[in-house]
PDB file of C-alpha atoms in Angstrom:
ATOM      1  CA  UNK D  14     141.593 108.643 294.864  1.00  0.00           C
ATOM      2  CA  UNK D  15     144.330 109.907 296.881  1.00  0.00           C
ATOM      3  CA  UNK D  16     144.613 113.041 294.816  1.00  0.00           C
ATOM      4  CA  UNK D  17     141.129 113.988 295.381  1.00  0.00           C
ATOM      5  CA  UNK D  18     141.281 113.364 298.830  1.00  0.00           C
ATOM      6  CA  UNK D  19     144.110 115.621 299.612  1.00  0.00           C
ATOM      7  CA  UNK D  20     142.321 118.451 297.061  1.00  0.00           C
ATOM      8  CA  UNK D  21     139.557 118.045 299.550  1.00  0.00           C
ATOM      9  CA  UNK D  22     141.434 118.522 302.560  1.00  0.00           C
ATOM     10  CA  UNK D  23     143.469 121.451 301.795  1.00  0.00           C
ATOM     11  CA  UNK D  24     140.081 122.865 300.334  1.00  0.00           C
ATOM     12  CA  UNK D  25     138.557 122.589 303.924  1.00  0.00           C
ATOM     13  CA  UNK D  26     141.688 124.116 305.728  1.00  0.00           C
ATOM     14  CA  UNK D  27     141.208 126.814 303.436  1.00  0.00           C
ATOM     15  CA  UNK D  28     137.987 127.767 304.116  1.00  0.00           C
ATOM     16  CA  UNK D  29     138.310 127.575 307.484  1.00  0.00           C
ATOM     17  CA  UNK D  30     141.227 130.071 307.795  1.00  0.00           C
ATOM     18  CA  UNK D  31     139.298 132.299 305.415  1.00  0.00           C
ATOM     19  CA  UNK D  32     136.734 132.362 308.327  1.00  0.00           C
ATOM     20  CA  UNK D  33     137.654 134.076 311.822  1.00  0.00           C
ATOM     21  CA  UNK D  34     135.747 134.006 314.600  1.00  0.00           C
ATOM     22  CA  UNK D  35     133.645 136.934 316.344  1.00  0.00           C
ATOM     23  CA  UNK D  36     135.925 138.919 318.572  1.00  0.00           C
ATOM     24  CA  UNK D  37     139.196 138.268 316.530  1.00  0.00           C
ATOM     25  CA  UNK D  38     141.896 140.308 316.229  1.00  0.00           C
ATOM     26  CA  UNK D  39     144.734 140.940 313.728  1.00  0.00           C
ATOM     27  CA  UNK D  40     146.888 138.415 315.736  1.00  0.00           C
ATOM     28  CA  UNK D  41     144.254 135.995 315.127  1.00  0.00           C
ATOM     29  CA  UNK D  42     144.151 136.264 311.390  1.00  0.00           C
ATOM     30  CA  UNK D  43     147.637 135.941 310.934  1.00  0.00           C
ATOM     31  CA  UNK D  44     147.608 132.817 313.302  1.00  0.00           C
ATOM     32  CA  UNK D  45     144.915 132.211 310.883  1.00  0.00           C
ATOM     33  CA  UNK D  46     147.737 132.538 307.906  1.00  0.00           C
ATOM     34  CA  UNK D  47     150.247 130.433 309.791  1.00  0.00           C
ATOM     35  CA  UNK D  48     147.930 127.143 310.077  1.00  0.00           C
ATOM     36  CA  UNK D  49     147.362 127.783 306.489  1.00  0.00           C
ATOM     37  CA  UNK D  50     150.595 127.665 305.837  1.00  0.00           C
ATOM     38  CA  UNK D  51     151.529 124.774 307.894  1.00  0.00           C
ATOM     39  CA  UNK D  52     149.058 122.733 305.029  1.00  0.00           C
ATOM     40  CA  UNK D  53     149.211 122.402 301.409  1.00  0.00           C
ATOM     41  CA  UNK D  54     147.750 124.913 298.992  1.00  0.00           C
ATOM     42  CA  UNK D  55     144.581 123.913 297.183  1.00  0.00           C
ATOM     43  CA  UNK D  56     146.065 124.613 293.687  1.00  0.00           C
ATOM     44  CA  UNK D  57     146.541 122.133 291.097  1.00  0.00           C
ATOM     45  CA  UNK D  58     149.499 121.152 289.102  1.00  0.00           C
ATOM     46  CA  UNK D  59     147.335 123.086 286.224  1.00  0.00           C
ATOM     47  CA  UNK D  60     146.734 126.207 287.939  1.00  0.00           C
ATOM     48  CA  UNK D  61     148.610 129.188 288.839  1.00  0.00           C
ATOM     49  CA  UNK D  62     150.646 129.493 292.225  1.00  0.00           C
ATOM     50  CA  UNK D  63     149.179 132.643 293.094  1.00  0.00           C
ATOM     51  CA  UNK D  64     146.755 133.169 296.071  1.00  0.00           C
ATOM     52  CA  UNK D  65     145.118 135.936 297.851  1.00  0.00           C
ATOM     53  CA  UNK D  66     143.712 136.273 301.391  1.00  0.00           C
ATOM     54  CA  UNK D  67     141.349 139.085 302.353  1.00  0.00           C
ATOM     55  CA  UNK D  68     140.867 140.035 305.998  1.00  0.00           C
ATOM     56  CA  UNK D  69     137.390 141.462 306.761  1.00  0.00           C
ATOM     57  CA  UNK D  70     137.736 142.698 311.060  1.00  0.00           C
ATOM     58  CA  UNK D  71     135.032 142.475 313.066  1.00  0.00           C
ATOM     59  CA  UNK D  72     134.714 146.336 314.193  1.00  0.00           C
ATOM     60  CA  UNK D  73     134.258 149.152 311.705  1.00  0.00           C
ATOM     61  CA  UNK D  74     136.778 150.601 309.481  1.00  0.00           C
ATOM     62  CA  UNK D  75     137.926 153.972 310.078  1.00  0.00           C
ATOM     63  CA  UNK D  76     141.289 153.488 308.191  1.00  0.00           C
ATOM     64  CA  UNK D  77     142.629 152.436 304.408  1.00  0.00           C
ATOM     65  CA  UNK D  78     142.415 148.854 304.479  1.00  0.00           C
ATOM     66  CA  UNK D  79     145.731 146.554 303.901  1.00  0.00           C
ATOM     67  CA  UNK D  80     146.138 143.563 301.303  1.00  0.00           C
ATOM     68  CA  UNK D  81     148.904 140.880 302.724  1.00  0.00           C
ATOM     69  CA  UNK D  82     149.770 139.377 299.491  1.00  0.00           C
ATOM     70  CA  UNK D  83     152.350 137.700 301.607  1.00  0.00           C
ATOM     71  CA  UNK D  84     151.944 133.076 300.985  1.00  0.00           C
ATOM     72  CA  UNK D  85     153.880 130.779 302.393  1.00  0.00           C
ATOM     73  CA  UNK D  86     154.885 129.763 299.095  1.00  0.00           C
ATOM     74  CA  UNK D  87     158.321 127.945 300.069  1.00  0.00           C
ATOM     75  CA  UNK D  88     156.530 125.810 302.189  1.00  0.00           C
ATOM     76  CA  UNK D  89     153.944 125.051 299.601  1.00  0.00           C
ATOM     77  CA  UNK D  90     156.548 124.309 296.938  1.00  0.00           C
ATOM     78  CA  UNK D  91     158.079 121.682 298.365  1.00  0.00           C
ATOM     79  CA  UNK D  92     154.839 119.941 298.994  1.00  0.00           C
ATOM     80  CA  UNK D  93     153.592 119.954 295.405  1.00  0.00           C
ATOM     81  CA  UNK D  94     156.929 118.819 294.185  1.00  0.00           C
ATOM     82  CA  UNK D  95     156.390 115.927 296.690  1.00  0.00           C
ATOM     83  CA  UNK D  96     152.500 115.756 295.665  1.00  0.00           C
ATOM     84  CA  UNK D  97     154.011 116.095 292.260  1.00  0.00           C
ATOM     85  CA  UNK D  98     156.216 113.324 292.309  1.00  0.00           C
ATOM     86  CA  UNK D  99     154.039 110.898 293.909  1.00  0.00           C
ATOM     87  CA  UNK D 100     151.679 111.527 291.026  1.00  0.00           C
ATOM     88  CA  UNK D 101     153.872 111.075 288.593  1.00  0.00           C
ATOM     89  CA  UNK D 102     155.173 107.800 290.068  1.00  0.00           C
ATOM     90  CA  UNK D 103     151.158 106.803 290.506  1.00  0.00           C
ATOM     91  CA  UNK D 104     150.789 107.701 286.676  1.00  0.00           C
ATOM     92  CA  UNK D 105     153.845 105.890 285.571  1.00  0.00           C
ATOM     93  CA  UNK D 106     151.958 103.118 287.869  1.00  0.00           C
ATOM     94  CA  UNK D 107     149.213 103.308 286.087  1.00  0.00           C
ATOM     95  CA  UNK D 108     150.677 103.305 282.899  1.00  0.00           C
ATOM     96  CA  UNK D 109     152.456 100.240 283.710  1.00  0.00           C
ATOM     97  CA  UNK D 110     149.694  97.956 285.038  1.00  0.00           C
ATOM     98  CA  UNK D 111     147.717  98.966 281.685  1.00  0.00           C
ATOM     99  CA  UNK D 112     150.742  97.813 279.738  1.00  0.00           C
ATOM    100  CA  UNK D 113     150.904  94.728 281.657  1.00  0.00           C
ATOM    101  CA  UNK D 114     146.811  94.350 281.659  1.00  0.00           C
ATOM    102  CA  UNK D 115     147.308  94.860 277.597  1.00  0.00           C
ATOM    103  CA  UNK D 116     150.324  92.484 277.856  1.00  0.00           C
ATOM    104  CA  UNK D 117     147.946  89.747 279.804  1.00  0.00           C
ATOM    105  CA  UNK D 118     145.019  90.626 277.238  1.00  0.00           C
ATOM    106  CA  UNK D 119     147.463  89.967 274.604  1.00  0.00           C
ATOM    107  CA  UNK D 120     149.019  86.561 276.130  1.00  0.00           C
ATOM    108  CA  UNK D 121     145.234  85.508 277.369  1.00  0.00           C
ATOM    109  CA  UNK D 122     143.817  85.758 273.916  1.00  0.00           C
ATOM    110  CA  UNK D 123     147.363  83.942 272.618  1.00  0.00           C
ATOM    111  CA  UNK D 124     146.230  81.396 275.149  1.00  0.00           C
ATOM    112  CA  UNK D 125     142.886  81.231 274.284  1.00  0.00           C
ATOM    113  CA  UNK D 126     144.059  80.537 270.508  1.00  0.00           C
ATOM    114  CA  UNK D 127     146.937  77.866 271.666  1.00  0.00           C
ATOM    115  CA  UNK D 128     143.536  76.376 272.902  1.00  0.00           C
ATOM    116  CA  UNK D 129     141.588  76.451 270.526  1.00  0.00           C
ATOM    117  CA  UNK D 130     144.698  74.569 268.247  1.00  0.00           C
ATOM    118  CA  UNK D 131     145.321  72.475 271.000  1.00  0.00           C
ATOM    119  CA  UNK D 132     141.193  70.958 270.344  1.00  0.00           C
ATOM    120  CA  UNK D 133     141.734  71.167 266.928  1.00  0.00           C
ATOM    121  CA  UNK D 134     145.021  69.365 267.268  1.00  0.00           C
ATOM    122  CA  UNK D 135     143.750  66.927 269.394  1.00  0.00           C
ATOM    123  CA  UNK D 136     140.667  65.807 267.511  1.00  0.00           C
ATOM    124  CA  UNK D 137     142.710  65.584 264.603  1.00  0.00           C
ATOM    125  CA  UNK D 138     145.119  63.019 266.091  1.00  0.00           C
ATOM    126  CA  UNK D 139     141.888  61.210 267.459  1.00  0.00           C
ATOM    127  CA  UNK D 140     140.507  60.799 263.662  1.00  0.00           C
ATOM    128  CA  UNK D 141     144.006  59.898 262.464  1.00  0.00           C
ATOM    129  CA  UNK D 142     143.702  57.319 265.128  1.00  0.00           C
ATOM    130  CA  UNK D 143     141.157  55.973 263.767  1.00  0.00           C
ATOM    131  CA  UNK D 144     141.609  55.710 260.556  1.00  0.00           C
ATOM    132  CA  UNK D 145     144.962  54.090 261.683  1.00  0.00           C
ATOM    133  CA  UNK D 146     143.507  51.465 263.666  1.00  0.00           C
ATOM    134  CA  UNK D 147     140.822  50.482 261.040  1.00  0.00           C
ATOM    135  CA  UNK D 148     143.293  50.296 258.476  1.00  0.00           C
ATOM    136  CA  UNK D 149     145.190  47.859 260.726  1.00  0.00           C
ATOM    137  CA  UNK D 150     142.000  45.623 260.819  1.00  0.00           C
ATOM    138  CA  UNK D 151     141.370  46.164 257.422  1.00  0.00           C
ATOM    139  CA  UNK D 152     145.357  44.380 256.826  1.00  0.00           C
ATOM    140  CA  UNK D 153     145.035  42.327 259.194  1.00  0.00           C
ATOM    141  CA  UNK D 154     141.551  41.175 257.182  1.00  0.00           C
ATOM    142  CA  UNK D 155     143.662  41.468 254.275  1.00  0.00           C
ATOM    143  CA  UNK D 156     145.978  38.907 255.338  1.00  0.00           C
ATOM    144  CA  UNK D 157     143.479  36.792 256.819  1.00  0.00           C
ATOM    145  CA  UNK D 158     141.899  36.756 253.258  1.00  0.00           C
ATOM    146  CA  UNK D 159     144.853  35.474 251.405  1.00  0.00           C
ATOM    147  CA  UNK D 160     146.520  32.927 253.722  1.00  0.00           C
ATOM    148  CA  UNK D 161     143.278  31.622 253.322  1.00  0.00           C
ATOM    149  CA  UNK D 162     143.608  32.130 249.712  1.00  0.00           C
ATOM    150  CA  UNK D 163     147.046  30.623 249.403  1.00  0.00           C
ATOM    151  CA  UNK D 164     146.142  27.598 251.798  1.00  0.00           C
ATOM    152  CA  UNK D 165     143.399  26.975 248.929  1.00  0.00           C
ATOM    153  CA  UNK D 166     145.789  27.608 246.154  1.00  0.00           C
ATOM    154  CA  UNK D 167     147.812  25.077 247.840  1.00  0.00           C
ATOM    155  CA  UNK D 168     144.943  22.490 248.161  1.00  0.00           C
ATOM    156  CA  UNK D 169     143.730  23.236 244.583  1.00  0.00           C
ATOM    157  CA  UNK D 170     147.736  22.495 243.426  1.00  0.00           C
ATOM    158  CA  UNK D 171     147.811  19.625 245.257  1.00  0.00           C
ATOM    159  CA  UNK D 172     144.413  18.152 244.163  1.00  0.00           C
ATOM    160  CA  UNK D 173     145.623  19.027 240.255  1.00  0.00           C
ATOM    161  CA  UNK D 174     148.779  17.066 241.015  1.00  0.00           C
ATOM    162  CA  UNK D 175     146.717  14.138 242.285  1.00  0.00           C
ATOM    163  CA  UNK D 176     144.329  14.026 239.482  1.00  0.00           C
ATOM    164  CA  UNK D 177     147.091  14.475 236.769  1.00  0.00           C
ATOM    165  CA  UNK D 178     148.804  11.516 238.920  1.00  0.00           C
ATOM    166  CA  UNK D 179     145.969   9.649 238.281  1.00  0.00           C
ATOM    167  CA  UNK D 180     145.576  10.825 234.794  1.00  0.00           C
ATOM    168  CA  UNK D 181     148.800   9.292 234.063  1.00  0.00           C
ATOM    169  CA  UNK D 182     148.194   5.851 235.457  1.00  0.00           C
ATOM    170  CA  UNK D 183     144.543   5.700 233.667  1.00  0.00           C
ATOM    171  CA  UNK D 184     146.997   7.211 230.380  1.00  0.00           C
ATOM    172  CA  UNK D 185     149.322   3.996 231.171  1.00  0.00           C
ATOM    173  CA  UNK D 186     146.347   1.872 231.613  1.00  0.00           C
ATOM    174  CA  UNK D 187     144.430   2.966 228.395  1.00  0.00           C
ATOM    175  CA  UNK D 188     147.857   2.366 226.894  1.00  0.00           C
ATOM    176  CA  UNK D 189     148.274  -1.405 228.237  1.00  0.00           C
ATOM    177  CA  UNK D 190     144.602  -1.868 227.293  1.00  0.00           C
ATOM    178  CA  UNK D 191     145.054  -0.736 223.965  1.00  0.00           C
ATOM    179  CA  UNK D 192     148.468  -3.020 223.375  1.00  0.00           C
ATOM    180  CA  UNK D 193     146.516  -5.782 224.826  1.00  0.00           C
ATOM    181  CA  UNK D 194     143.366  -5.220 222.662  1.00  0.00           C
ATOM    182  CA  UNK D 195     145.530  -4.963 219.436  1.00  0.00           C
ATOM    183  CA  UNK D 196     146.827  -8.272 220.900  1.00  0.00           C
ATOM    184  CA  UNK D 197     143.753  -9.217 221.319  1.00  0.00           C
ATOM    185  CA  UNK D 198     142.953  -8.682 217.710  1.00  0.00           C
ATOM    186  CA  UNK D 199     145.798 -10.452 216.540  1.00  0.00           C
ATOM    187  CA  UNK D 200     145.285 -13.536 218.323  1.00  0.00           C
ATOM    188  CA  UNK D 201     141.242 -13.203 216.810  1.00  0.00           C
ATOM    189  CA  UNK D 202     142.947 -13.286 213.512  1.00  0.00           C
ATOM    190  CA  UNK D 203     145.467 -15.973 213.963  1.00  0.00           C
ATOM    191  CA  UNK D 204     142.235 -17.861 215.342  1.00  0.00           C
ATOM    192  CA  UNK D 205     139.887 -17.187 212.224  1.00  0.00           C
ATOM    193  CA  UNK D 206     142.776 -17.812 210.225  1.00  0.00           C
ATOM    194  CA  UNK D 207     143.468 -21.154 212.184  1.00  0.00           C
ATOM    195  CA  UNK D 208     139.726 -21.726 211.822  1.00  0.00           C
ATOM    196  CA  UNK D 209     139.574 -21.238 207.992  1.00  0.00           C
ATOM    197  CA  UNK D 210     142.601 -23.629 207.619  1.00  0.00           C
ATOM    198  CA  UNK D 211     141.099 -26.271 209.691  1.00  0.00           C
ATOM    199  CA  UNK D 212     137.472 -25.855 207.526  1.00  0.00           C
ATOM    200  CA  UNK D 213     139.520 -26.054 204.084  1.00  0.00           C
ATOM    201  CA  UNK D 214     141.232 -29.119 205.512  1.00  0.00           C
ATOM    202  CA  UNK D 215     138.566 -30.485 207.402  1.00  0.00           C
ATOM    203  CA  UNK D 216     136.485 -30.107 203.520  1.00  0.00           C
ATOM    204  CA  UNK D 217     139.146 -31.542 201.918  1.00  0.00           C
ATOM    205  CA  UNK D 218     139.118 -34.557 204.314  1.00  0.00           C
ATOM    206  CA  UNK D 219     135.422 -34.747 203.825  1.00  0.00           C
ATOM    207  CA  UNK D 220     135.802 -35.074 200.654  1.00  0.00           C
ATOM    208  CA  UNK D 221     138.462 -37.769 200.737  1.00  0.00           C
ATOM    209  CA  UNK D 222     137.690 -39.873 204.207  1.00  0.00           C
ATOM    210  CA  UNK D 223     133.944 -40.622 205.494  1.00  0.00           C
ATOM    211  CA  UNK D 224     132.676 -38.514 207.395  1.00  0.00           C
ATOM    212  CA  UNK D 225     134.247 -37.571 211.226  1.00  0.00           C
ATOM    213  CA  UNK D 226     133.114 -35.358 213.999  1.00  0.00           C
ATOM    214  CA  UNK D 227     135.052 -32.477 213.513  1.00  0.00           C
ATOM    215  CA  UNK D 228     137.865 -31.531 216.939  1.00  0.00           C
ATOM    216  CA  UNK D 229     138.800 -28.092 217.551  1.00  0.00           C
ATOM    217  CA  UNK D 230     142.446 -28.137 218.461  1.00  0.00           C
ATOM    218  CA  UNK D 231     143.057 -27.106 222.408  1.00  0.00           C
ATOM    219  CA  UNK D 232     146.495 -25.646 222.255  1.00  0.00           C
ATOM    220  CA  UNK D 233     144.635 -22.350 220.321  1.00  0.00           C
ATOM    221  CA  UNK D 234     142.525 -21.964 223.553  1.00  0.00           C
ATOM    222  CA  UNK D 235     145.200 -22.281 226.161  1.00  0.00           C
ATOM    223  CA  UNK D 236     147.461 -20.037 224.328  1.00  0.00           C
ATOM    224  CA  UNK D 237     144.715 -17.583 224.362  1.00  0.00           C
ATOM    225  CA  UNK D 238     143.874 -17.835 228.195  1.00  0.00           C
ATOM    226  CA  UNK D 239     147.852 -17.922 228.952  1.00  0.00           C
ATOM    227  CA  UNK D 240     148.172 -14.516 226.813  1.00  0.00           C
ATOM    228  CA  UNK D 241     145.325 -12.933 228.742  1.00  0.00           C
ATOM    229  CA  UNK D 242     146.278 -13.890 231.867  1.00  0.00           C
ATOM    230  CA  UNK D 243     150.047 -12.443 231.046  1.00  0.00           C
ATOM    231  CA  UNK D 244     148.250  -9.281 230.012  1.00  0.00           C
ATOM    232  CA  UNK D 245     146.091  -8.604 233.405  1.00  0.00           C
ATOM    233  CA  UNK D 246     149.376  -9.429 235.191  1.00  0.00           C
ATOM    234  CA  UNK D 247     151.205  -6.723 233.169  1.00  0.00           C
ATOM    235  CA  UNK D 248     148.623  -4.554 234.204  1.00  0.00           C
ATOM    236  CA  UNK D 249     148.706  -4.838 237.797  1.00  0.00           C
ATOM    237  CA  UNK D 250     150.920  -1.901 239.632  1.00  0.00           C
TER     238      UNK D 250
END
């Protein structure tokens, strides 16, 4: 923008030295030359430094007229070296704020990626979260499940060790039973065989003496009661 505005200016200094008043004289025109001078030429850094300026007098010609091919082109050089040099610093401007606008688009889209992990990233550690915590519920469930199993174990083992406690006293029981039963049995035999002696004798008495109301001894029937009673003792605990 500043280029083109200093194009235009030295293109409107031109063209108003290029055109002299009515009633000008030679003077004139080459104070004409001199303010021309005094300002840039409108030649770009692409074009040639030539330039050519063409007075046309007001009064007719009677004589040959004479180019001035004369510029002020020391004044002029120094200016476009200056012009030249700022342009060159604006262009190495330029060039640097579109290597650090391509530098930005570069670390802007590296931010927008670092973003777009960042989501990614975080949702991830939200569903590992998850999952975490449930599988801390499901232990702790877990757990739950077999103290409650073990407590029942331990009531089960304990119940077994009860009933095979009592098992073994109904075992000793059976067994006193049994010895008393086989007892028992033996004292029924002793008694029949008691009772058949006492029939044979009591026949042969009958046969011999008259006849006499037959007596059952008593000692067979308290040694009977005194034997059971000595077995229900024996079973007591």
């Amino acid at each position: 923008m500043f280029i083109t505005n200093l194009l235009f200016l030295v293109g409107l200094a031109t063209a108003e030295g290029a055109t002299p008043k009515p009633g000008t004289s030679h003077q004139h025109a080459k104070r004409g030359e001199t303010s021309r001078g005094a300002r840039p030429s409108a030649e770009s850094p692409g074009t040639s430094g030539c330039t050519y300026t063409f007075i046309v007098p007001q009064q007719q010609l009677t004589g040959p007229i004479c180019l001035n091919t004369r510029s002020p082109v020391s004044h002029n050089h120094s200016e476009l070296q200056v012009i030249r040099q700022e342009m060159r610093e604006q262009q190495q401007q330029i060039e640097d704020l579109r290597q650090m606008v391509e530098v930005d688009g570069d670390v802007l889209n590296e931010v927008k990626i670092l973003r777009k992990e960042n989501l990614i990233m975080n949702t991830r550690v939200t569903q590992l979260y998850t999952q975490l915590l449930h599988e801390i519920i499901q232990k702790k469930d877990d757990s739950l499940e077999v103290s409650q199993l073990e407590k029942m174990v331990l009531n089960i083992t304990t119940q077994v060790l009860k009933l095979s406690s009592k098992y073994r006293e109904l075992e000793r029981k059976y067994t006193a039973l049994s010895s008393l039963l086989n007892n028992q049995s033996q004292t029924i035999s002793q008694l029949e065989q008691q009772c058949r002696q006492c029939s044979q004798e009591h026949q042969q008495n009958q046969q011999h003496k008259p006849q006499v109301k037959p007596r059952l001894p008593s000692f067979t029937l308290l040694h009977i009661d005194s034997t059971i009673q000595a077995h229900s003792l024996s079973l007591r605990p």
